[in-house]
XYZ file of C-alpha atoms in Angstrom:
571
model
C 28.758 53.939 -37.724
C 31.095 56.708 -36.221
C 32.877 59.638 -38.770
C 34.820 61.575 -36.643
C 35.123 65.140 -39.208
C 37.929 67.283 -39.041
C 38.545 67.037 -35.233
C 40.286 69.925 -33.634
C 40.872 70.066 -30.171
C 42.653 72.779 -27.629
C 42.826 73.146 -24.020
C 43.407 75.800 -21.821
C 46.644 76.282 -20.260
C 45.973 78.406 -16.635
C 49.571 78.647 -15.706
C 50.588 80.157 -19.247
C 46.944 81.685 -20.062
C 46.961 80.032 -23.224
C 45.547 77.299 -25.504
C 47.716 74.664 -26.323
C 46.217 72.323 -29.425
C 46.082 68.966 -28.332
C 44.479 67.137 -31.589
C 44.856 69.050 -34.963
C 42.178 68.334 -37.661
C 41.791 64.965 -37.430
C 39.218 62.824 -39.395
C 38.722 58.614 -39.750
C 35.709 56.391 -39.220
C 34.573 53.456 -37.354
C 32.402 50.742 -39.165
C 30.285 48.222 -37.530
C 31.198 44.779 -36.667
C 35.113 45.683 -37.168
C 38.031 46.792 -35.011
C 39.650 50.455 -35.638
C 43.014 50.889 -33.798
C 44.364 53.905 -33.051
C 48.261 54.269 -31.947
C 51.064 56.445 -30.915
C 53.209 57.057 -27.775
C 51.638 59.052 -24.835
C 50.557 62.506 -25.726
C 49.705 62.160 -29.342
C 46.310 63.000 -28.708
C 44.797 58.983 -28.740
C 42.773 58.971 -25.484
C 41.953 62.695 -25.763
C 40.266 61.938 -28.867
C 38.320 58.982 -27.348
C 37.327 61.213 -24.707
C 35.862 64.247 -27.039
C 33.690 60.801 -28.265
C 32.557 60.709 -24.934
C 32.558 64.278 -24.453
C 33.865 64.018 -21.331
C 36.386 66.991 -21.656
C 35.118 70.250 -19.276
C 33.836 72.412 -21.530
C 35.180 75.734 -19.263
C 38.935 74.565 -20.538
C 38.362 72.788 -23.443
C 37.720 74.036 -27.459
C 36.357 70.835 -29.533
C 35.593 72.024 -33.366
C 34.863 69.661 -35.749
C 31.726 67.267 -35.982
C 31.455 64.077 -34.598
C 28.517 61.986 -36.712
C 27.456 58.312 -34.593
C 24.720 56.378 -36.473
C 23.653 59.915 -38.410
C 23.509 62.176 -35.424
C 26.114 65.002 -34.208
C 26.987 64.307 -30.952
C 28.137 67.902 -30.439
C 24.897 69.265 -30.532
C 23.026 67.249 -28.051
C 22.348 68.467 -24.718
C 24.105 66.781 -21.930
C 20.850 64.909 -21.080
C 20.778 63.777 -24.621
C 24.295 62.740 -24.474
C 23.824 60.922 -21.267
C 21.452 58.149 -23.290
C 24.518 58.018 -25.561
C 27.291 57.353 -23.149
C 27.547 53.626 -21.691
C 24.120 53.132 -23.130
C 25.106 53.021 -27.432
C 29.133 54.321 -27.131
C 30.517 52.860 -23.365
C 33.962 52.754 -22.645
C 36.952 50.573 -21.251
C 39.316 52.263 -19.324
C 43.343 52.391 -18.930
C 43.573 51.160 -15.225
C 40.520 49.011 -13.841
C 41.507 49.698 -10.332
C 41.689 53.433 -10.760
C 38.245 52.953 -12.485
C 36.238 50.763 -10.101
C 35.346 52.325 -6.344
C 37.253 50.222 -3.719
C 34.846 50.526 -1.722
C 31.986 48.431 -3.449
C 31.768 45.077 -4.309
C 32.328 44.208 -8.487
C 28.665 42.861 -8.680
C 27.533 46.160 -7.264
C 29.026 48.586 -10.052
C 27.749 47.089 -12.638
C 24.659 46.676 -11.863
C 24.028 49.976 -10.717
C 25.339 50.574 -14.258
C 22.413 48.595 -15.861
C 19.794 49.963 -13.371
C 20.734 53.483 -14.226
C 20.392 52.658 -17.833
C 17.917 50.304 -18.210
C 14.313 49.285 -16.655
C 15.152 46.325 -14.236
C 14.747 45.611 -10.967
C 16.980 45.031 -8.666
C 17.138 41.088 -9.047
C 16.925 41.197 -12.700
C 19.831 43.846 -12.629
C 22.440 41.027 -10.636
C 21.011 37.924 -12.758
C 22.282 40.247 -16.038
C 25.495 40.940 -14.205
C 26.418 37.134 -13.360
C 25.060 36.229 -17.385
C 27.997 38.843 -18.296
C 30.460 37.764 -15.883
C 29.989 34.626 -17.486
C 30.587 35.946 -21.030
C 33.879 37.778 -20.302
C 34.952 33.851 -18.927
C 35.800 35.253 -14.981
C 35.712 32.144 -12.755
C 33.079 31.600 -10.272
C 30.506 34.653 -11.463
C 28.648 34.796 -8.613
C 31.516 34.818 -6.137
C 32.681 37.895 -8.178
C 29.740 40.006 -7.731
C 30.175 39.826 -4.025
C 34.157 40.269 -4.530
C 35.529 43.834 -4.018
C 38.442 45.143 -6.554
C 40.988 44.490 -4.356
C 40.591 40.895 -4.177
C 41.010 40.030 -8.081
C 44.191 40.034 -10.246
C 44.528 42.627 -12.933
C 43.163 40.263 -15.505
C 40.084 39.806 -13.461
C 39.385 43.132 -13.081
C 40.294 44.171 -16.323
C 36.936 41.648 -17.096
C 34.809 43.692 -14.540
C 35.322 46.634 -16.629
C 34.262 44.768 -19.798
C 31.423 43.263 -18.215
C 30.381 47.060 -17.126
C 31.145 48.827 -20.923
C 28.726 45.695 -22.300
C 25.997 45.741 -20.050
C 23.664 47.938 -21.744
C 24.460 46.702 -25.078
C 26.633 49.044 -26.552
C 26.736 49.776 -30.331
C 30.489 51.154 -30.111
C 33.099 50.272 -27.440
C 36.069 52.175 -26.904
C 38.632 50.267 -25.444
C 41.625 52.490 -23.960
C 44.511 50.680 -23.495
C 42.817 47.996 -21.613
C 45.896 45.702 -21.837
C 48.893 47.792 -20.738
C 50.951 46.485 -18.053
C 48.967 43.239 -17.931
C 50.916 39.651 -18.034
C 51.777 38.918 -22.161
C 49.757 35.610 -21.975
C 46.180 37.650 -19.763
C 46.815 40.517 -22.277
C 46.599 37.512 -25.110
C 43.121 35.985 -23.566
C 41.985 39.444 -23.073
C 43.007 40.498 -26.755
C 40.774 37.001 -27.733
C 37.592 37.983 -25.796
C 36.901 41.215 -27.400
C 37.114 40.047 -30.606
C 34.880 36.727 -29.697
C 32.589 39.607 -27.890
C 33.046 41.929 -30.790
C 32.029 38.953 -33.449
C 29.116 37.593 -31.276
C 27.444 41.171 -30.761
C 28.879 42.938 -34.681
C 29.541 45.520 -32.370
C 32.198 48.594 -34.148
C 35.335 48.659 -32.137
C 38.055 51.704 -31.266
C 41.103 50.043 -29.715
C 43.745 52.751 -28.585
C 47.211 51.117 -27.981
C 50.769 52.720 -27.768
C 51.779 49.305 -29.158
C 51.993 48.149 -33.077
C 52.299 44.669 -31.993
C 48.726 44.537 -29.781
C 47.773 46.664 -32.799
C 48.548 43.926 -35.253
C 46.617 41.023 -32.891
C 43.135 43.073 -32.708
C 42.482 45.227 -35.356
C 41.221 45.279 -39.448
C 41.772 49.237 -39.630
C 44.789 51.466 -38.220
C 44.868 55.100 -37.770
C 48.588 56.095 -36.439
C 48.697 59.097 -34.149
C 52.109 61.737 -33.689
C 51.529 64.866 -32.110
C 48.169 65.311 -32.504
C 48.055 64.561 -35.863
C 47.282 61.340 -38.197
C 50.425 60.851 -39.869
C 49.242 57.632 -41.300
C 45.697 55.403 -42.134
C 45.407 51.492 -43.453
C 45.040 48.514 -42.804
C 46.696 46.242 -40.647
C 48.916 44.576 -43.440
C 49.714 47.760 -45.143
C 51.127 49.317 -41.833
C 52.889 46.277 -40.794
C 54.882 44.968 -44.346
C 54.552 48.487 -46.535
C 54.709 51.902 -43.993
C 55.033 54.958 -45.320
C 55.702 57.287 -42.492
C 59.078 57.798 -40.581
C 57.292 57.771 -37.054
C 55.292 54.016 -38.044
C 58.671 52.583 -39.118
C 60.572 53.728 -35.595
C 57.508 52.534 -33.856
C 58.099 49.001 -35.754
C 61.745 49.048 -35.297
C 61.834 49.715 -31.333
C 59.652 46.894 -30.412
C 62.171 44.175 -29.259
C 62.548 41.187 -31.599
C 62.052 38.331 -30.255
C 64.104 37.166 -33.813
C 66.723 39.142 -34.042
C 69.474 40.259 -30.863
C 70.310 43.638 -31.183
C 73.403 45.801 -29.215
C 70.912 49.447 -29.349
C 67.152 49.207 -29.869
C 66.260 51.843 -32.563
C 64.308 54.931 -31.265
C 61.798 56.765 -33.347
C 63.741 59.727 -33.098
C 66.517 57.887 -35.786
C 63.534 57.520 -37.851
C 62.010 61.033 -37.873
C 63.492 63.119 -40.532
C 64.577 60.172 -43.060
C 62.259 58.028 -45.180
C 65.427 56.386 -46.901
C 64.703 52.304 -46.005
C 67.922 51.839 -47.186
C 69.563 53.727 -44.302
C 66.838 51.983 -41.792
C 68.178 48.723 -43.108
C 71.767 49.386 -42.756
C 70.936 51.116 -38.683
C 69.071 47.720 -38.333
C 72.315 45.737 -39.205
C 74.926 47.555 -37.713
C 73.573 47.261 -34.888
C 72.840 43.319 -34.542
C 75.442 41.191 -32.560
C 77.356 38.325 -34.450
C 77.659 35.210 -33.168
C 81.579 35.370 -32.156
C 80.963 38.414 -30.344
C 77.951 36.825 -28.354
C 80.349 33.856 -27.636
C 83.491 35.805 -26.487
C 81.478 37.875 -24.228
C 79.659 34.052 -22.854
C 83.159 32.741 -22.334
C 84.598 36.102 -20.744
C 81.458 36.133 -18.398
C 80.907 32.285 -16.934
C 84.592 32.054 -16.285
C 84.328 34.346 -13.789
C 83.479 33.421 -9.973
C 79.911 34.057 -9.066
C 78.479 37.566 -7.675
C 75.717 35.762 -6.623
C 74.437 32.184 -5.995
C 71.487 30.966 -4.487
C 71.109 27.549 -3.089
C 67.575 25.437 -2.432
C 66.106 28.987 -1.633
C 62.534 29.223 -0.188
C 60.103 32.086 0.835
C 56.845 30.895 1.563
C 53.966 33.207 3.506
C 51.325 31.235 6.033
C 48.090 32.020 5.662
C 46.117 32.738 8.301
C 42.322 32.632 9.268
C 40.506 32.078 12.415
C 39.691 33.605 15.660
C 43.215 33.138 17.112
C 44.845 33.179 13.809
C 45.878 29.612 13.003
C 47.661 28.357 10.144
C 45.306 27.339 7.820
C 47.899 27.043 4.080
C 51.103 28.139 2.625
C 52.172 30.184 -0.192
C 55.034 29.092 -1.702
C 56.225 32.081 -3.188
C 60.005 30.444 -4.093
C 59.910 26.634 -3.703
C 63.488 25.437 -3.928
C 65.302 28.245 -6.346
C 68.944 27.590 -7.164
C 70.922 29.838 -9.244
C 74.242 31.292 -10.108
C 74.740 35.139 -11.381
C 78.309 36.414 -12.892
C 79.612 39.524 -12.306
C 78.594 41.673 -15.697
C 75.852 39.972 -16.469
C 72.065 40.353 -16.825
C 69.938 37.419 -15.660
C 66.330 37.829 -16.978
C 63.371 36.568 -14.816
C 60.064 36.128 -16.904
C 57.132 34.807 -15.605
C 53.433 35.807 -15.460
C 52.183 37.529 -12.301
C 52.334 35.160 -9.121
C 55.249 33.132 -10.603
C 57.709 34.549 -7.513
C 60.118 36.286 -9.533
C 59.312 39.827 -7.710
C 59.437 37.421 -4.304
C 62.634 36.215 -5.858
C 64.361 39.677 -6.349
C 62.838 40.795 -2.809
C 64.420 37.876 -0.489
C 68.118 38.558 -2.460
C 67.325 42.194 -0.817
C 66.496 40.688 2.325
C 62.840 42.666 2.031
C 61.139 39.268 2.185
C 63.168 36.536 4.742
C 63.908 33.819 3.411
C 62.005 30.390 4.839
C 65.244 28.386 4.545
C 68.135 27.873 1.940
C 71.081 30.375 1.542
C 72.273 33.516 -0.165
C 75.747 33.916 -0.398
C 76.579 37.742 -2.360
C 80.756 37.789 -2.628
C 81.563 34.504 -1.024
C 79.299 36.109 1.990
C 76.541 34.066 3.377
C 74.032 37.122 3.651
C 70.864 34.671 4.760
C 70.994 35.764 8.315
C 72.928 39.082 8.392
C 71.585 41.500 10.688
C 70.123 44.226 10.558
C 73.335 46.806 10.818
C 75.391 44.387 8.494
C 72.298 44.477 6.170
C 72.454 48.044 5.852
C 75.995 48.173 4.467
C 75.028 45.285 1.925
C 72.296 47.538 0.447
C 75.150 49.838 -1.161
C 75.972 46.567 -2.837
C 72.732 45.805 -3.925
C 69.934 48.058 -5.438
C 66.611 47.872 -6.359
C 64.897 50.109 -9.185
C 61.121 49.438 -9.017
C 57.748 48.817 -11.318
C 56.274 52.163 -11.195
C 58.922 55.093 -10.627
C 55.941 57.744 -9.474
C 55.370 55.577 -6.748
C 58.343 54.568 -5.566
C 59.628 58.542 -5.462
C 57.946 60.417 -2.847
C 55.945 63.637 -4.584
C 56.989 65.809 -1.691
C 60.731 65.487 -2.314
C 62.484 67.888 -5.019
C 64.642 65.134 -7.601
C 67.675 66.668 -6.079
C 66.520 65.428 -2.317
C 65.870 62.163 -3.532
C 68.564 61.355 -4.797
C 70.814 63.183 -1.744
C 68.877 61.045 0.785
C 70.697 57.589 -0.015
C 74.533 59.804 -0.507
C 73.675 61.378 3.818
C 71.726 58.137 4.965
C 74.801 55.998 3.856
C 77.249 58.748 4.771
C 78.986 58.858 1.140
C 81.424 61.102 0.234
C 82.959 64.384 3.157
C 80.803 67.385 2.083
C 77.660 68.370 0.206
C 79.363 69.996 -2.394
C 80.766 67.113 -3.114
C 77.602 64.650 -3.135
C 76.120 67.439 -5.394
C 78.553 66.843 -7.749
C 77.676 63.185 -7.541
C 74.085 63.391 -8.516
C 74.719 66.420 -11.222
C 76.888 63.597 -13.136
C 74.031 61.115 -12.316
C 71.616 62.872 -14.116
C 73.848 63.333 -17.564
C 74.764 59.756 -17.198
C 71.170 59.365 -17.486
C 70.566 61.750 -19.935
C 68.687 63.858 -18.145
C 69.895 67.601 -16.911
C 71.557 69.499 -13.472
C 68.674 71.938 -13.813
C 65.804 68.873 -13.169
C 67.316 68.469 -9.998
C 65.014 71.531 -7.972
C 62.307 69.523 -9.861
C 59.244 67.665 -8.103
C 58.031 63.921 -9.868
C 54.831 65.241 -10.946
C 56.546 67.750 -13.551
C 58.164 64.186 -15.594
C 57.084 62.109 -18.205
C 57.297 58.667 -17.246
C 60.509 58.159 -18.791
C 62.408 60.546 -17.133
C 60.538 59.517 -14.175
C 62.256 55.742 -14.750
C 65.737 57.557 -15.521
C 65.617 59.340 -12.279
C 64.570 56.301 -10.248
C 67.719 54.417 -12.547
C 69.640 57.331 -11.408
C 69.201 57.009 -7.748
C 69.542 53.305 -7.904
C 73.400 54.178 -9.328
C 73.854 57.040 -6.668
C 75.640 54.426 -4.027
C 77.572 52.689 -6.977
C 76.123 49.649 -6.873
C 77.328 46.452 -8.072
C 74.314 44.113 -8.278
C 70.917 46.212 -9.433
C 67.613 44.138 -9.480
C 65.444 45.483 -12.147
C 61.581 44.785 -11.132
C 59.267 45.858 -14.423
C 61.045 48.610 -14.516
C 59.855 48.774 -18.420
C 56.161 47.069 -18.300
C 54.132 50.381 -18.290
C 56.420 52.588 -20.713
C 55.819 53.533 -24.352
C 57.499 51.169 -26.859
C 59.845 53.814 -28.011
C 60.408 55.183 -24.130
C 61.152 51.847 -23.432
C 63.337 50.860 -25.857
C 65.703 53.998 -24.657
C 65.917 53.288 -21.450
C 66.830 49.763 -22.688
C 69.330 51.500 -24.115
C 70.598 53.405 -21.161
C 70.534 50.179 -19.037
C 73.051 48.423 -21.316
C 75.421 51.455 -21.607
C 75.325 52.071 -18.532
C 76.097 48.333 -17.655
C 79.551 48.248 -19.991
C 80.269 51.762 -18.139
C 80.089 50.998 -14.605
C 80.674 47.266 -14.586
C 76.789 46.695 -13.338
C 75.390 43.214 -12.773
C 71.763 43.077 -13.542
C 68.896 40.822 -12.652
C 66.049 41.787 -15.067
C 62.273 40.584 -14.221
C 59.695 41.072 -16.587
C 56.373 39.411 -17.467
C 57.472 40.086 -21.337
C 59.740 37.483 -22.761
C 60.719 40.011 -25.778
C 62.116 42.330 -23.512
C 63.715 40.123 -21.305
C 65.027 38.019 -24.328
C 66.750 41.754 -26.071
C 68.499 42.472 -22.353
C 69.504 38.899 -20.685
C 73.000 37.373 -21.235
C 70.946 34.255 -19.299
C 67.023 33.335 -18.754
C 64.995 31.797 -16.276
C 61.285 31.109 -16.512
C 59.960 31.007 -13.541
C 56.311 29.344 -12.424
C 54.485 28.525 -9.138
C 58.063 29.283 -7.187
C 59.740 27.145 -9.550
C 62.221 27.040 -12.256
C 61.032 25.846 -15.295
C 64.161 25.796 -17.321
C 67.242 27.520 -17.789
C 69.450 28.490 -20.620
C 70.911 31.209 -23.204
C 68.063 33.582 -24.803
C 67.865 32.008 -28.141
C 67.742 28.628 -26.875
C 64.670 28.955 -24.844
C 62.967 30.727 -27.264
C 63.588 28.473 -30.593
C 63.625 25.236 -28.421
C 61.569 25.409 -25.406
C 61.449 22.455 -23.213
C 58.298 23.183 -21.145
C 54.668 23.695 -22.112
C 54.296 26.613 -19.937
C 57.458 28.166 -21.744
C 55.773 27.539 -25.157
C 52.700 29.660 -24.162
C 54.395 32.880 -22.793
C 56.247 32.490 -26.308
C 53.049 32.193 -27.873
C 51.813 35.213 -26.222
C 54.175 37.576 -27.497
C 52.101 40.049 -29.367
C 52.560 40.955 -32.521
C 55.488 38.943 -34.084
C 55.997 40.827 -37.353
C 58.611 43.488 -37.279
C 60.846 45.925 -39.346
C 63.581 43.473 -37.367
């Protein structure tokens, strides 16, 4: 169906008046009725290759050379009118983020069927009734609600569907589907994983899924194509890759996935695999590095011997909604229904749950962001519940917070340096700027980043750096409790597995306590001394990593485990 021949692609660089090569002489294929995935870490050249599909690059700062055959006809030399009967019509396209993608400002229903009308001879009526038929097939609730819905009101699963619904509605031949699943809840990204394929079957559509992880990869897809600096370093199929891979960058992109079998002390990076194809000496990194169990029980017996940091007692945070002319109480959200818990000092406690469970609500009302509805929080032996505000402000050197996305949470007008100064003169830390200077140059090594980033803005950093700065400034008051909020859900496998890494050496440095919330039971099984699992407000159950995950006690447990993408592993 698609040959992609010898793809080259460059772009121009108007700072350095140059062309930097983005893809380098690439070629694979896409077959009907089957699923080709392509994957590598951000900037290997995956979505700029689905995009020269599209050709959506600007042609004023962008070389494509190569051919591009779909069904028997170059796409490079059709007109852009031609193209335009190509794109959404025979090749359409899921995006990364849904809500980036759809306009706020008009209902669901709306943009897709002004999709359909564009492409297609329908009326107006005929246009909607098409648009609630394939709201239907991607299975969101209540289709005709939806259409009138705007984007804002849906969860990310739900709009994740809107976009599906819009790449499908004029019967597409090929769908490209950029990482349509990133950052979504383990068990949504599962039932979205299981309607394109039951989509994919029902239509023998051809399929390009573009992923940054092998374990989606594995769940989705018949043919592989793995991407490394522009290049294909590797092509076969999904068994091949997974039990027999060749290349150095596949194996560290295996190995730094979390294992939900296996606890390790340092996830592997895919820089210890680049430059060595001895599995022998992957084997051996893979061992050193896994915990036995007397060290896992001396470090159990040193930790809950301890008096609690923390301990929560019958907490509750619930949120009235309200509707009416004078604003009446009309339900409640019960956000944290009746949470009890007890957190060491040294320890990580993981929170997993799917979106909505309360954990963020959770990690909020410790901070006293959210108040708490009744019950107690008691941080040192110190009922904090009812502190105010002035009293507050001193806890909050106690207690950080390092959020979800770290490009939001750092304001783009502030140099790295300034951020990170602000907490240090705001908390009046330390007798002179020199000094406080000092303090954030040895933040940034302990980070692994370097003094020169500091006259930096955000916008100039990958997203890992972006996480280690936003790590950095949580440390910059020296903390001892830090409340860890996604703060891995959107990275790159490898990215995330280092700043994994830098979490727990930075927690047997400075003596941190971490709680650790994450919709990804992998993850939060690697990092967590402890787990909860967390649903409608509620515990669910409570007990050491391994334990919930070989024996859990709780259907709900069972099918985040069930979720987990991708189970095989170099691990």
């Amino acid at each position: 169906m698609l040959n992609v021949i010898d793809l080259n692609i460059q772009f121009y660089n108007q700072e350095e008046r140059s062309w930097i090569t983005a893809v380098k002489k690439i070629s694979f294929s896409a077959e009907k009725g089957k699923v080709l995935g392509i994957v590598g870490e951000s900037g290997s050249g995956k979505s700029v290759t689905s995009f020269s599909i599209m050709r959506l690059h600007d042609p004023r700062y962008s070389k494509i050379e190569g051919d591009i055959v779909f069904n028997g006809t170059s796409l490079g030399a059709l007109s852009e009118q031609e193209m335009n009967g190509y794109r959404g019509n025979r090749i359409a396209m899921i995006f990364q983020e849904p809500m980036t993608s759809l306009n706020p400002v008009f209902s669901c229903g709306y943009q897709v069927q002004e999709a359909i009308i564009l492409h297609e001879s329908l009326t107006k009526d005929e246009a909607r009734e098409r648009t609630i038929a394939l709201f239907k097939e991607v299975q969101l609730p209540r289709p005709e609600q939806m259409f009138d819905s705007y984007p804002h009101q849906l969860s990310g699963g739900q709009k994740q569907r809107v976009m599906i619904a819009m790449a499908l509605s004029c019967n597409p031949e090929l769908l490209i589907a950029d990482e349509p699943t990133t950052a979504l809840d383990v068990t949504v990204q599962k039932t979205i994983l299981q309607l394109l394929l039951k989509i994919k079957t029902e239509r023998n559509m051809g399929m390009i899924f573009i992923s940054h992880d092998l374990g989606v990869i594995s769940e989705i897809a018949d043919e592989v194509a793995v991407m490394y600096r522009g290049e294909i370093v590797e092509q076969g199929t999904v068994n091949e890759l997974f039990h027999h891979p060749k290349h150095p960058y596949t194996k560290g992109l295996l190995a730094c996935r979390p294992s939900p079998l296996h606890r390790l002390k340092k996830l592997p990076v895919v820089a210890d695999f680049i430059g060595t194809n001895d599995d022998q000496a992957v084997a051996h990194l893979l061992a050193a590095n896994s915990y036995t169990q007397t060290e896992i029980d001396d470090k159990r017996a040193a930790l809950y011997n301890a008096s609690p940091l923390l301990e929560i007692k019958n907490l509750c945070t619930w949120f009235p909604i309200k509707n009416g002319l004078f604003g009446q109480t009309t339900a409640t959200v019960k956000a944290v229904d009746d949470v009890s818990l007890k957190l060491y000092p040294g320890e990580t406690l993981g929170l997993v749950g799917e979106s909505g469970c309360g954990k963020t609500t959770l990690g909020r009302t410790i901070l006293r962001l959210a108040e708490p509805t009744s019950g107690s929080i008691i941080f040192e032996g110190q009922d904090i519940t009812h502190l105010k505000h002035t009293e507050l402000r001193r806890l909050r050197r106690e207690i950080q917070l390092i959020f979800q996305d770290p490009y939001s949470s750092l304001n783009p007008r502030l140099t790295i340096g300034n951020a990170l100064m602000e907490p240090l003169q705001v908390h009046q830390v330390f007798n002179s700027g020199s000094q406080r200077l000092s303090h954030i140059q040895h933040l940034l090594e302990l980070v692994g980043l370097k003094p020169e980033h500091l006259n930096r803005y955000p916008h100039e950093f990958s997203g890992g750096q972006r996480q280690r700065i936003v790590i950095a400034r949580a440390l910059a008051l020296q903390p001892k409790l830090i409340i860890c909020d996604e703060s891995v859900s959107a990275l790159d496998v490898s990215v995330q597995a280092q700043v994994l890494n830098l979490l727990r050496s930075l927690q047997q440095e400075l003596g941190l306590t971490y709680i650790f919330i994450s919709h990804d039971l992998a993850v939060v099984k690697h990092i967590s001394d402890r787990m909860i699992v967390m649903n409608k407000g509620k515990i669910e159950e409570e007990n050491f990593p391994e334990i919930i995950y070989n024996h859990p006690q709780t259907a709900y447990t069972k099918k985040l485990i069930d979720a987990i993408p991708g189970k095989i592993s170099l691990q």
